[in-house]
PDB file of C-alpha atoms in Angstrom:
ATOM      1  CA  MET A   1       0.779  15.527  -2.458  1.00 87.00           C
ATOM      2  CA  LYS A   2      -0.893  18.045  -0.156  1.00 88.00           C
ATOM      3  CA  THR A   3      -3.662  17.292   2.319  1.00 90.00           C
ATOM      4  CA  TYR A   4      -7.206  18.218   1.258  1.00 89.00           C
ATOM      5  CA  LEU A   5     -10.047  19.240   3.565  1.00 91.00           C
ATOM      6  CA  ASP A   6     -11.835  16.036   2.583  1.00 89.00           C
ATOM      7  CA  CYS A   7      -8.965  14.078   4.203  1.00 89.00           C
ATOM      8  CA  ILE A   8      -9.859  15.350   7.682  1.00 90.00           C
ATOM      9  CA  PRO A   9     -13.058  13.289   8.148  1.00 90.00           C
ATOM     10  CA  CYS A  10     -11.086  10.281   6.907  1.00 88.00           C
ATOM     11  CA  PHE A  11      -8.455  10.839   9.617  1.00 88.00           C
ATOM     12  CA  MET A  12     -11.159  10.839  12.276  1.00 91.00           C
ATOM     13  CA  GLN A  13     -12.810   7.749  10.803  1.00 89.00           C
ATOM     14  CA  GLN A  14      -9.491   5.878  10.857  1.00 86.00           C
ATOM     15  CA  ALA A  15      -9.046   6.753  14.528  1.00 87.00           C
ATOM     16  CA  LEU A  16     -12.604   5.589  15.276  1.00 90.00           C
ATOM     17  CA  ASN A  17     -12.102   2.317  13.393  1.00 87.00           C
ATOM     18  CA  THR A  18      -8.767   1.610  15.077  1.00 86.00           C
ATOM     19  CA  GLY A  19     -10.172   2.347  18.523  1.00 87.00           C
ATOM     20  CA  ARG A  20     -12.969  -0.129  17.931  1.00 88.00           C
ATOM     21  CA  ALA A  21     -10.558  -2.721  16.525  1.00 85.00           C
ATOM     22  CA  ALA A  22      -8.549  -2.381  19.728  1.00 84.00           C
ATOM     23  CA  GLY A  23     -11.651  -2.989  21.856  1.00 86.00           C
ATOM     24  CA  MET A  24     -11.741   0.475  23.421  1.00 87.00           C
ATOM     25  CA  GLU A  25     -14.833   1.691  25.248  1.00 90.00           C
ATOM     26  CA  ASP A  26     -16.823   4.537  23.673  1.00 93.00           C
ATOM     27  CA  VAL A  27     -15.674   6.994  26.328  1.00 93.00           C
ATOM     28  CA  GLN A  28     -12.044   6.137  25.553  1.00 89.00           C
ATOM     29  CA  ILE A  29     -12.608   6.529  21.820  1.00 91.00           C
ATOM     30  CA  LYS A  30     -14.251   9.921  22.400  1.00 94.00           C
ATOM     31  CA  ALA A  31     -11.196  11.075  24.349  1.00 91.00           C
ATOM     32  CA  LEU A  32      -8.951   9.786  21.550  1.00 89.00           C
ATOM     33  CA  LEU A  33     -10.958  11.661  18.922  1.00 92.00           C
ATOM     34  CA  ASP A  34     -10.788  14.841  21.009  1.00 93.00           C
ATOM     35  CA  THR A  35      -6.996  14.560  21.215  1.00 91.00           C
ATOM     36  CA  ILE A  36      -6.602  13.883  17.504  1.00 89.00           C
ATOM     37  CA  GLY A  37      -8.972  16.721  16.648  1.00 91.00           C
ATOM     38  CA  ALA A  38      -6.755  19.089  18.611  1.00 91.00           C
ATOM     39  CA  LYS A  39      -3.698  17.895  16.663  1.00 88.00           C
ATOM     40  CA  ILE A  40      -5.467  18.229  13.317  1.00 88.00           C
ATOM     41  CA  LYS A  41      -6.203  21.854  14.242  1.00 87.00           C
ATOM     42  CA  HIS A  42      -2.486  22.659  13.991  1.00 87.00           C
ATOM     43  CA  PHE A  43      -1.659  20.414  11.023  1.00 86.00           C
ATOM     44  CA  LYS A  44      -0.355  22.219   7.927  1.00 87.00           C
ATOM     45  CA  MET A  45      -2.363  21.376   4.839  1.00 90.00           C
ATOM     46  CA  GLN A  46       0.697  21.526   2.579  1.00 88.00           C
ATOM     47  CA  ASN A  47       1.978  18.387   4.288  1.00 88.00           C
ATOM     48  CA  ASN A  48       0.951  15.061   2.767  1.00 89.00           C
ATOM     49  CA  PRO A  49      -1.848  12.968   4.334  1.00 88.00           C
ATOM     50  CA  PRO A  50       0.409  10.179   5.669  1.00 88.00           C
ATOM     51  CA  GLU A  51       2.296  12.745   7.746  1.00 89.00           C
ATOM     52  CA  MET A  52      -0.954  13.487   9.586  1.00 86.00           C
ATOM     53  CA  ALA A  53      -1.705   9.777   9.737  1.00 85.00           C
ATOM     54  CA  ASN A  54       1.672   9.240  11.401  1.00 90.00           C
ATOM     55  CA  ILE A  55       0.726  11.741  14.123  1.00 86.00           C
ATOM     56  CA  ILE A  56      -2.663  10.064  14.535  1.00 82.00           C
ATOM     57  CA  TYR A  57      -1.352   6.525  14.865  1.00 84.00           C
ATOM     58  CA  LYS A  58       1.395   7.609  17.241  1.00 87.00           C
ATOM     59  CA  GLU A  59      -1.350   9.013  19.474  1.00 84.00           C
ATOM     60  CA  ILE A  60      -3.436   5.862  19.050  1.00 81.00           C
ATOM     61  CA  ARG A  61      -0.507   3.641  20.082  1.00 84.00           C
ATOM     62  CA  LYS A  62       0.091   5.815  23.140  1.00 84.00           C
ATOM     63  CA  THR A  63      -3.584   5.751  24.091  1.00 81.00           C
ATOM     64  CA  ILE A  64      -4.512   2.122  23.554  1.00 77.00           C
ATOM     65  CA  GLY A  65      -1.199   0.569  24.574  1.00 74.00           C
ATOM     66  CA  GLN A  66      -1.633  -1.998  21.829  1.00 64.00           C
ATOM     67  CA  ILE A  67       0.908  -2.202  19.057  1.00 76.00           C
ATOM     68  CA  ASP A  68      -1.065  -4.163  16.453  1.00 86.00           C
ATOM     69  CA  PRO A  69      -4.876  -3.990  16.846  1.00 86.00           C
ATOM     70  CA  TYR A  70      -5.380  -5.277  13.291  1.00 89.00           C
ATOM     71  CA  LYS A  71      -3.182  -8.360  13.757  1.00 91.00           C
ATOM     72  CA  ASP A  72      -6.001 -10.925  13.635  1.00 91.00           C
ATOM     73  CA  LEU A  73      -7.630  -9.240  10.648  1.00 90.00           C
ATOM     74  CA  LYS A  74      -4.318  -9.123   8.791  1.00 93.00           C
ATOM     75  CA  GLN A  75      -3.832 -12.830   9.379  1.00 94.00           C
ATOM     76  CA  GLN A  76      -7.328 -13.473   8.042  1.00 92.00           C
ATOM     77  CA  HIS A  77      -6.592 -11.482   4.891  1.00 90.00           C
ATOM     78  CA  ILE A  78      -3.307 -13.324   4.382  1.00 94.00           C
ATOM     79  CA  ARG A  79      -5.058 -16.697   4.698  1.00 93.00           C
ATOM     80  CA  GLU A  80      -7.766 -15.646   2.238  1.00 89.00           C
ATOM     81  CA  SER A  81      -5.169 -14.396  -0.232  1.00 91.00           C
ATOM     82  CA  LEU A  82      -3.031 -17.526   0.101  1.00 94.00           C
ATOM     83  CA  SER A  83      -6.092 -19.643  -0.690  1.00 92.00           C
ATOM     84  CA  LEU A  84      -6.252 -17.823  -4.037  1.00 91.00           C
ATOM     85  CA  TYR A  85      -2.535 -18.113  -4.767  1.00 95.00           C
ATOM     86  CA  PRO A  86      -2.686 -21.333  -6.868  1.00 95.00           C
ATOM     87  CA  GLU A  87      -5.456 -19.822  -8.999  1.00 93.00           C
ATOM     88  CA  LEU A  88      -3.485 -16.578  -9.370  1.00 93.00           C
ATOM     89  CA  LYS A  89      -0.431 -18.475 -10.589  1.00 96.00           C
ATOM     90  CA  GLU A  90      -2.530 -20.451 -13.034  1.00 96.00           C
ATOM     91  CA  THR A  91      -4.106 -17.254 -14.368  1.00 94.00           C
ATOM     92  CA  VAL A  92      -0.654 -15.831 -15.073  1.00 96.00           C
ATOM     93  CA  GLU A  93       0.613 -19.049 -16.644  1.00 97.00           C
ATOM     94  CA  TYR A  94      -2.200 -19.215 -19.194  1.00 96.00           C
ATOM     95  CA  SER A  95      -2.293 -15.495 -20.046  1.00 95.00           C
ATOM     96  CA  GLU A  96      -0.949 -13.956 -23.248  1.00 95.00           C
ATOM     97  CA  ASP A  97       1.121 -11.368 -21.370  1.00 97.00           C
ATOM     98  CA  LYS A  98       2.292 -12.879 -18.088  1.00 97.00           C
ATOM     99  CA  LEU A  99       3.933  -9.729 -16.769  1.00 98.00           C
ATOM    100  CA  LEU A 100       0.893  -7.542 -17.419  1.00 97.00           C
ATOM    101  CA  THR A 101      -1.420 -10.119 -15.861  1.00 96.00           C
ATOM    102  CA  ALA A 102       0.799 -10.259 -12.778  1.00 97.00           C
ATOM    103  CA  ILE A 103       0.669  -6.455 -12.552  1.00 97.00           C
ATOM    104  CA  ARG A 104      -3.126  -6.580 -12.715  1.00 95.00           C
ATOM    105  CA  ILE A 105      -3.164  -9.176  -9.946  1.00 94.00           C
ATOM    106  CA  ALA A 106      -0.864  -7.080  -7.765  1.00 95.00           C
ATOM    107  CA  ILE A 107      -3.120  -4.059  -8.214  1.00 94.00           C
ATOM    108  CA  ALA A 108      -6.195  -6.176  -7.435  1.00 89.00           C
ATOM    109  CA  GLY A 109      -4.707  -6.910  -4.012  1.00 85.00           C
ATOM    110  CA  ASN A 110      -4.581  -3.174  -3.310  1.00 84.00           C
ATOM    111  CA  ILE A 111      -8.289  -3.262  -2.414  1.00 76.00           C
ATOM    112  CA  ILE A 112      -7.388  -4.832   0.972  1.00 72.00           C
ATOM    113  CA  ASP A 113      -7.248  -1.568   2.893  1.00 58.00           C
ATOM    114  CA  MET A 114      -8.489  -0.878   6.427  1.00 52.00           C
ATOM    115  CA  GLY A 115      -7.495   2.784   6.076  1.00 48.00           C
ATOM    116  CA  VAL A 116     -10.368   3.353   3.639  1.00 47.00           C
ATOM    117  CA  ASN A 117     -13.808   3.050   5.183  1.00 46.00           C
ATOM    118  CA  LYS A 118     -15.278   0.790   2.501  1.00 50.00           C
ATOM    119  CA  LYS A 119     -16.133  -2.883   2.274  1.00 56.00           C
ATOM    120  CA  PHE A 120     -14.327  -5.043  -0.235  1.00 54.00           C
ATOM    121  CA  ASN A 121     -14.487  -8.504  -1.757  1.00 69.00           C
ATOM    122  CA  ILE A 122     -11.043  -9.801  -2.682  1.00 71.00           C
ATOM    123  CA  TYR A 123     -12.188 -12.306  -5.300  1.00 72.00           C
ATOM    124  CA  LYS A 124     -14.693 -10.021  -7.032  1.00 74.00           C
ATOM    125  CA  ASN A 125     -12.116  -7.256  -7.215  1.00 72.00           C
ATOM    126  CA  LEU A 126      -9.587  -9.670  -8.700  1.00 75.00           C
ATOM    127  CA  VAL A 127     -11.973 -10.628 -11.488  1.00 78.00           C
ATOM    128  CA  ARG A 128     -12.723  -6.981 -12.200  1.00 77.00           C
ATOM    129  CA  SER A 129      -9.058  -5.912 -12.249  1.00 77.00           C
ATOM    130  CA  LEU A 130      -8.164  -8.654 -14.708  1.00 83.00           C
ATOM    131  CA  ASN A 131     -10.582  -7.132 -17.225  1.00 85.00           C
ATOM    132  CA  GLN A 132     -10.577  -3.441 -16.311  1.00 91.00           C
ATOM    133  CA  GLU A 133      -8.925  -0.834 -18.544  1.00 94.00           C
ATOM    134  CA  PHE A 134      -6.115   1.198 -16.997  1.00 97.00           C
ATOM    135  CA  ALA A 135      -6.774   4.916 -16.499  1.00 98.00           C
ATOM    136  CA  ILE A 136      -3.015   5.543 -16.582  1.00 98.00           C
ATOM    137  CA  PHE A 137      -0.944   2.912 -18.356  1.00 98.00           C
ATOM    138  CA  ASP A 138       2.831   3.472 -18.484  1.00 98.00           C
ATOM    139  CA  TYR A 139       3.449  -0.186 -19.275  1.00 98.00           C
ATOM    140  CA  LEU A 140       6.025   0.367 -22.014  1.00 98.00           C
ATOM    141  CA  LYS A 141       8.120   2.486 -19.635  1.00 98.00           C
ATOM    142  CA  PHE A 142       7.713  -0.212 -16.982  1.00 98.00           C
ATOM    143  CA  LYS A 143       8.935  -2.976 -19.293  1.00 98.00           C
ATOM    144  CA  THR A 144      11.858  -0.885 -20.507  1.00 98.00           C
ATOM    145  CA  ALA A 145      12.927  -0.026 -16.967  1.00 98.00           C
ATOM    146  CA  LEU A 146      12.593  -3.647 -15.872  1.00 98.00           C
ATOM    147  CA  GLN A 147      14.714  -4.866 -18.778  1.00 98.00           C
ATOM    148  CA  LYS A 148      17.518  -2.467 -17.826  1.00 98.00           C
ATOM    149  CA  ALA A 149      17.256  -2.887 -14.056  1.00 98.00           C
ATOM    150  CA  ARG A 150      19.792  -4.969 -12.182  1.00 97.00           C
ATOM    151  CA  SER A 151      17.398  -5.254  -9.241  1.00 97.00           C
ATOM    152  CA  VAL A 152      14.041  -3.896  -8.074  1.00 98.00           C
ATOM    153  CA  LEU A 153      13.041  -2.126  -4.876  1.00 98.00           C
ATOM    154  CA  TYR A 154       9.413  -3.085  -4.168  1.00 98.00           C
ATOM    155  CA  LEU A 155       7.509  -0.951  -1.643  1.00 98.00           C
ATOM    156  CA  GLY A 156       4.810  -3.083  -0.026  1.00 97.00           C
ATOM    157  CA  ASP A 157       1.469  -1.785   1.163  1.00 95.00           C
ATOM    158  CA  ASN A 158      -1.119  -3.968   2.928  1.00 92.00           C
ATOM    159  CA  ALA A 159      -0.568  -7.344   4.564  1.00 93.00           C
ATOM    160  CA  GLY A 160      -2.998  -9.507   2.561  1.00 91.00           C
ATOM    161  CA  GLU A 161      -1.944  -7.684  -0.591  1.00 92.00           C
ATOM    162  CA  SER A 162       1.606  -9.018  -0.219  1.00 96.00           C
ATOM    163  CA  VAL A 163       0.431 -12.442  -1.458  1.00 96.00           C
ATOM    164  CA  PHE A 164      -0.630 -10.737  -4.698  1.00 95.00           C
ATOM    165  CA  ASP A 165       2.713  -8.906  -4.739  1.00 97.00           C
ATOM    166  CA  LYS A 166       4.470 -12.250  -4.590  1.00 98.00           C
ATOM    167  CA  VAL A 167       2.876 -13.219  -7.901  1.00 97.00           C
ATOM    168  CA  LEU A 168       4.277 -10.094  -9.565  1.00 98.00           C
ATOM    169  CA  ILE A 169       7.684 -10.449  -7.932  1.00 98.00           C
ATOM    170  CA  GLU A 170       7.995 -13.935  -9.398  1.00 98.00           C
ATOM    171  CA  GLU A 171       7.289 -12.540 -12.881  1.00 98.00           C
ATOM    172  CA  LEU A 172       9.818  -9.706 -12.579  1.00 98.00           C
ATOM    173  CA  ARG A 173      12.629 -12.271 -12.747  1.00 97.00           C
ATOM    174  CA  LYS A 174      15.041  -9.862 -11.075  1.00 98.00           C
ATOM    175  CA  PRO A 175      16.542  -9.712  -7.570  1.00 98.00           C
ATOM    176  CA  VAL A 176      13.987  -7.879  -5.382  1.00 98.00           C
ATOM    177  CA  ASN A 177      14.120  -6.102  -2.045  1.00 98.00           C
ATOM    178  CA  PHE A 178      10.604  -6.090  -0.581  1.00 98.00           C
ATOM    179  CA  VAL A 179      10.052  -3.149   1.769  1.00 98.00           C
ATOM    180  CA  VAL A 180       7.814  -3.333   4.851  1.00 98.00           C
ATOM    181  CA  ARG A 181       6.790  -0.817   7.530  1.00 95.00           C
ATOM    182  CA  GLY A 182       8.986  -0.265  10.564  1.00 91.00           C
ATOM    183  CA  ILE A 183       6.150  -1.073  12.994  1.00 92.00           C
ATOM    184  CA  PRO A 184       2.511  -2.196  12.652  1.00 92.00           C
ATOM    185  CA  VAL A 185       0.239   0.603  11.412  1.00 90.00           C
ATOM    186  CA  ILE A 186      -3.357  -0.031  10.232  1.00 87.00           C
ATOM    187  CA  ASN A 187      -3.164  -3.282   8.215  1.00 89.00           C
ATOM    188  CA  ASP A 188       0.083  -2.394   6.443  1.00 94.00           C
ATOM    189  CA  VAL A 189       2.610  -5.143   5.849  1.00 96.00           C
ATOM    190  CA  THR A 190       5.300  -5.782   8.469  1.00 96.00           C
ATOM    191  CA  LYS A 191       8.223  -8.174   8.257  1.00 96.00           C
ATOM    192  CA  GLN A 192       6.265 -10.975   9.946  1.00 96.00           C
ATOM    193  CA  ASP A 193       3.284 -10.401   7.655  1.00 97.00           C
ATOM    194  CA  ALA A 194       5.565 -10.643   4.623  1.00 98.00           C
ATOM    195  CA  ILE A 195       7.071 -13.875   5.938  1.00 98.00           C
ATOM    196  CA  ASP A 196       3.594 -15.299   6.543  1.00 97.00           C
ATOM    197  CA  SER A 197       2.716 -14.401   2.937  1.00 97.00           C
ATOM    198  CA  GLY A 198       5.749 -16.276   1.607  1.00 97.00           C
ATOM    199  CA  ILE A 199       7.613 -13.192   0.409  1.00 98.00           C
ATOM    200  CA  GLU A 200      10.891 -14.391   1.917  1.00 97.00           C
ATOM    201  CA  LYS A 201      10.915 -17.194  -0.675  1.00 97.00           C
ATOM    202  CA  VAL A 202      11.067 -14.737  -3.587  1.00 98.00           C
ATOM    203  CA  ALA A 203      12.665 -11.540  -2.216  1.00 98.00           C
ATOM    204  CA  ASP A 204      14.823 -10.092   0.524  1.00 98.00           C
ATOM    205  CA  ILE A 205      12.646  -8.360   3.123  1.00 98.00           C
ATOM    206  CA  ILE A 206      13.842  -5.024   4.487  1.00 98.00           C
ATOM    207  CA  SER A 207      12.198  -2.429   6.714  1.00 98.00           C
ATOM    208  CA  SER A 208      11.842   1.189   5.665  1.00 97.00           C
ATOM    209  CA  GLY A 209      11.713   2.150   9.338  1.00 95.00           C
ATOM    210  CA  SER A 210       8.629   4.250   8.619  1.00 92.00           C
ATOM    211  CA  THR A 211       6.043   4.479  11.396  1.00 91.00           C
ATOM    212  CA  ALA A 212       3.488   6.010   9.008  1.00 91.00           C
ATOM    213  CA  PRO A 213       1.115   4.122   6.667  1.00 91.00           C
ATOM    214  CA  ALA A 214       3.304   5.214   3.766  1.00 94.00           C
ATOM    215  CA  THR A 215       6.878   5.681   2.639  1.00 96.00           C
ATOM    216  CA  ILE A 216       7.814   9.101   4.031  1.00 94.00           C
ATOM    217  CA  LEU A 217      11.515   9.505   3.358  1.00 95.00           C
ATOM    218  CA  LYS A 218      12.281  11.672   6.396  1.00 93.00           C
ATOM    219  CA  LEU A 219      10.903   8.879   8.619  1.00 93.00           C
ATOM    220  CA  CYS A 220      12.887   6.091   6.944  1.00 96.00           C
ATOM    221  CA  ASN A 221      16.104   4.459   8.121  1.00 97.00           C
ATOM    222  CA  LYS A 222      19.536   4.868   6.528  1.00 97.00           C
ATOM    223  CA  ARG A 223      19.620   1.387   5.020  1.00 97.00           C
ATOM    224  CA  PHE A 224      16.369   1.929   3.158  1.00 98.00           C
ATOM    225  CA  LEU A 225      17.312   5.449   2.042  1.00 98.00           C
ATOM    226  CA  SER A 226      20.555   4.122   0.606  1.00 98.00           C
ATOM    227  CA  LYS A 227      18.722   1.488  -1.422  1.00 97.00           C
ATOM    228  CA  PHE A 228      16.033   3.980  -2.468  1.00 98.00           C
ATOM    229  CA  ASN A 229      18.565   6.513  -3.725  1.00 96.00           C
ATOM    230  CA  GLU A 230      20.613   3.887  -5.576  1.00 96.00           C
ATOM    231  CA  ALA A 231      17.708   1.879  -7.049  1.00 97.00           C
ATOM    232  CA  ASP A 232      17.382   1.723 -10.826  1.00 95.00           C
ATOM    233  CA  MET A 233      13.725   0.638 -10.563  1.00 98.00           C
ATOM    234  CA  ILE A 234      11.221   1.126  -7.739  1.00 98.00           C
ATOM    235  CA  ILE A 235       7.699  -0.312  -7.603  1.00 98.00           C
ATOM    236  CA  SER A 236       5.434   1.566  -5.202  1.00 98.00           C
ATOM    237  CA  LYS A 237       2.201  -0.125  -4.160  1.00 97.00           C
ATOM    238  CA  GLY A 238      -0.908   1.603  -2.891  1.00 94.00           C
ATOM    239  CA  GLN A 239      -2.350   5.014  -2.111  1.00 93.00           C
ATOM    240  CA  GLY A 240      -0.249   5.718   0.982  1.00 93.00           C
ATOM    241  CA  ASN A 241       3.032   5.246  -0.835  1.00 96.00           C
ATOM    242  CA  PHE A 242       1.740   7.393  -3.695  1.00 96.00           C
ATOM    243  CA  GLU A 243       0.781  10.151  -1.248  1.00 94.00           C
ATOM    244  CA  GLY A 244       4.203   9.996   0.380  1.00 94.00           C
ATOM    245  CA  LEU A 245       6.258   9.833  -2.814  1.00 96.00           C
ATOM    246  CA  SER A 246       4.278  11.774  -5.424  1.00 90.00           C
ATOM    247  CA  GLY A 247       6.551  14.397  -6.953  1.00 90.00           C
ATOM    248  CA  THR A 248       9.666  12.227  -6.628  1.00 95.00           C
ATOM    249  CA  ASP A 249      12.267  12.295  -9.390  1.00 95.00           C
ATOM    250  CA  LYS A 250      13.330   8.717  -8.727  1.00 97.00           C
ATOM    251  CA  PRO A 251      12.515   5.825 -11.128  1.00 97.00           C
ATOM    252  CA  VAL A 252       9.286   4.950  -9.316  1.00 98.00           C
ATOM    253  CA  PHE A 253       6.301   3.138 -10.807  1.00 98.00           C
ATOM    254  CA  PHE A 254       3.074   3.595  -8.864  1.00 98.00           C
ATOM    255  CA  LEU A 255       0.699   0.610  -8.889  1.00 98.00           C
ATOM    256  CA  LEU A 256      -2.617   1.283  -7.200  1.00 96.00           C
ATOM    257  CA  LYS A 257      -6.368   1.438  -7.311  1.00 93.00           C
ATOM    258  CA  ALA A 258      -7.899   4.903  -6.776  1.00 94.00           C
ATOM    259  CA  LYS A 259     -10.019   4.103  -3.730  1.00 89.00           C
ATOM    260  CA  CYS A 260     -11.136   7.617  -2.816  1.00 90.00           C
ATOM    261  CA  GLN A 261     -12.148  10.797  -4.613  1.00 92.00           C
ATOM    262  CA  ILE A 262      -9.090  12.700  -3.381  1.00 92.00           C
ATOM    263  CA  ILE A 263      -6.586  10.284  -4.919  1.00 94.00           C
ATOM    264  CA  ALA A 264      -8.687  10.118  -8.091  1.00 96.00           C
ATOM    265  CA  LYS A 265      -8.662  13.925  -8.317  1.00 94.00           C
ATOM    266  CA  GLU A 266      -4.910  14.085  -7.713  1.00 94.00           C
ATOM    267  CA  LEU A 267      -4.308  11.595 -10.532  1.00 96.00           C
ATOM    268  CA  GLY A 268      -6.965  12.996 -12.855  1.00 97.00           C
ATOM    269  CA  VAL A 269      -8.888   9.713 -12.960  1.00 98.00           C
ATOM    270  CA  ASN A 270     -12.167   8.321 -11.640  1.00 96.00           C
ATOM    271  CA  GLU A 271     -12.632   6.628  -8.294  1.00 94.00           C
ATOM    272  CA  GLY A 272     -12.215   2.886  -8.783  1.00 91.00           C
ATOM    273  CA  ASP A 273      -9.745   3.219 -11.663  1.00 95.00           C
ATOM    274  CA  ILE A 274      -6.531   1.188 -11.748  1.00 95.00           C
ATOM    275  CA  ILE A 275      -3.186   2.895 -12.253  1.00 97.00           C
ATOM    276  CA  LEU A 276       0.269   2.027 -13.584  1.00 98.00           C
ATOM    277  CA  LYS A 277       2.057   5.365 -13.490  1.00 98.00           C
ATOM    278  CA  SER A 278       5.685   6.303 -13.980  1.00 98.00           C
ATOM    279  CA  ALA A 279       6.923   9.109 -11.727  1.00 97.00           C
ATOM    280  CA  VAL A 280       9.407  10.315 -14.377  1.00 92.00           C
TER     281      VAL A 280
END
């Protein structure tokens, strides 16, 4: 996926939000925005948005000297999501199609995103996702791939969302490798976040090595690339992973909510739609 002009204000907003989350003074944030603006000037639009985001967050880490400014907020989201976990499990148990309901729940968790400058309500979004029609619905392909798969590679997205991912992982009933970011970036899931969410009880946790808020293969480590290339089923959560992997010829299933007009346009759907899309 290429970068659109509309992505540029979003890059600057992310830098502003992260600077404030880190407790920077306005004069420091202004200097940060100036630096990032200069880097955006030379960024090639044919690159995907997470590649620019990787440059931005590298600069932010260098400037603020703080590795995880969203740590407290991530922990809050994990606690809120865990409080819903018993209800999520009960919803799946009493549904007609447990796998599909678990997929809906996993997508509902995708709303927890500090990279998109919008407010969200986890519970309200859950209720909506359980009843919302899919804009893209490759469910038959998903079920067929799952039936044939020996194991599943599951690309995580946001920290609080990983509790919702756990519900789906339990319904896959296959060995799962759950993939986290190499270092903290925005509120994306790290190994410790995944452990705090209880993922280690249902899957093996591995790091992609990526420093970007996405799975960008050229930034990933050899262990992850080996598993990615050999996987017979890959579940990719969220917009960032879609941006980084769109166009892949691997057996990837994208699960996400279209949270901005650019992603909606790229997918040919409306903003707010939910997606279950096969890459092949």
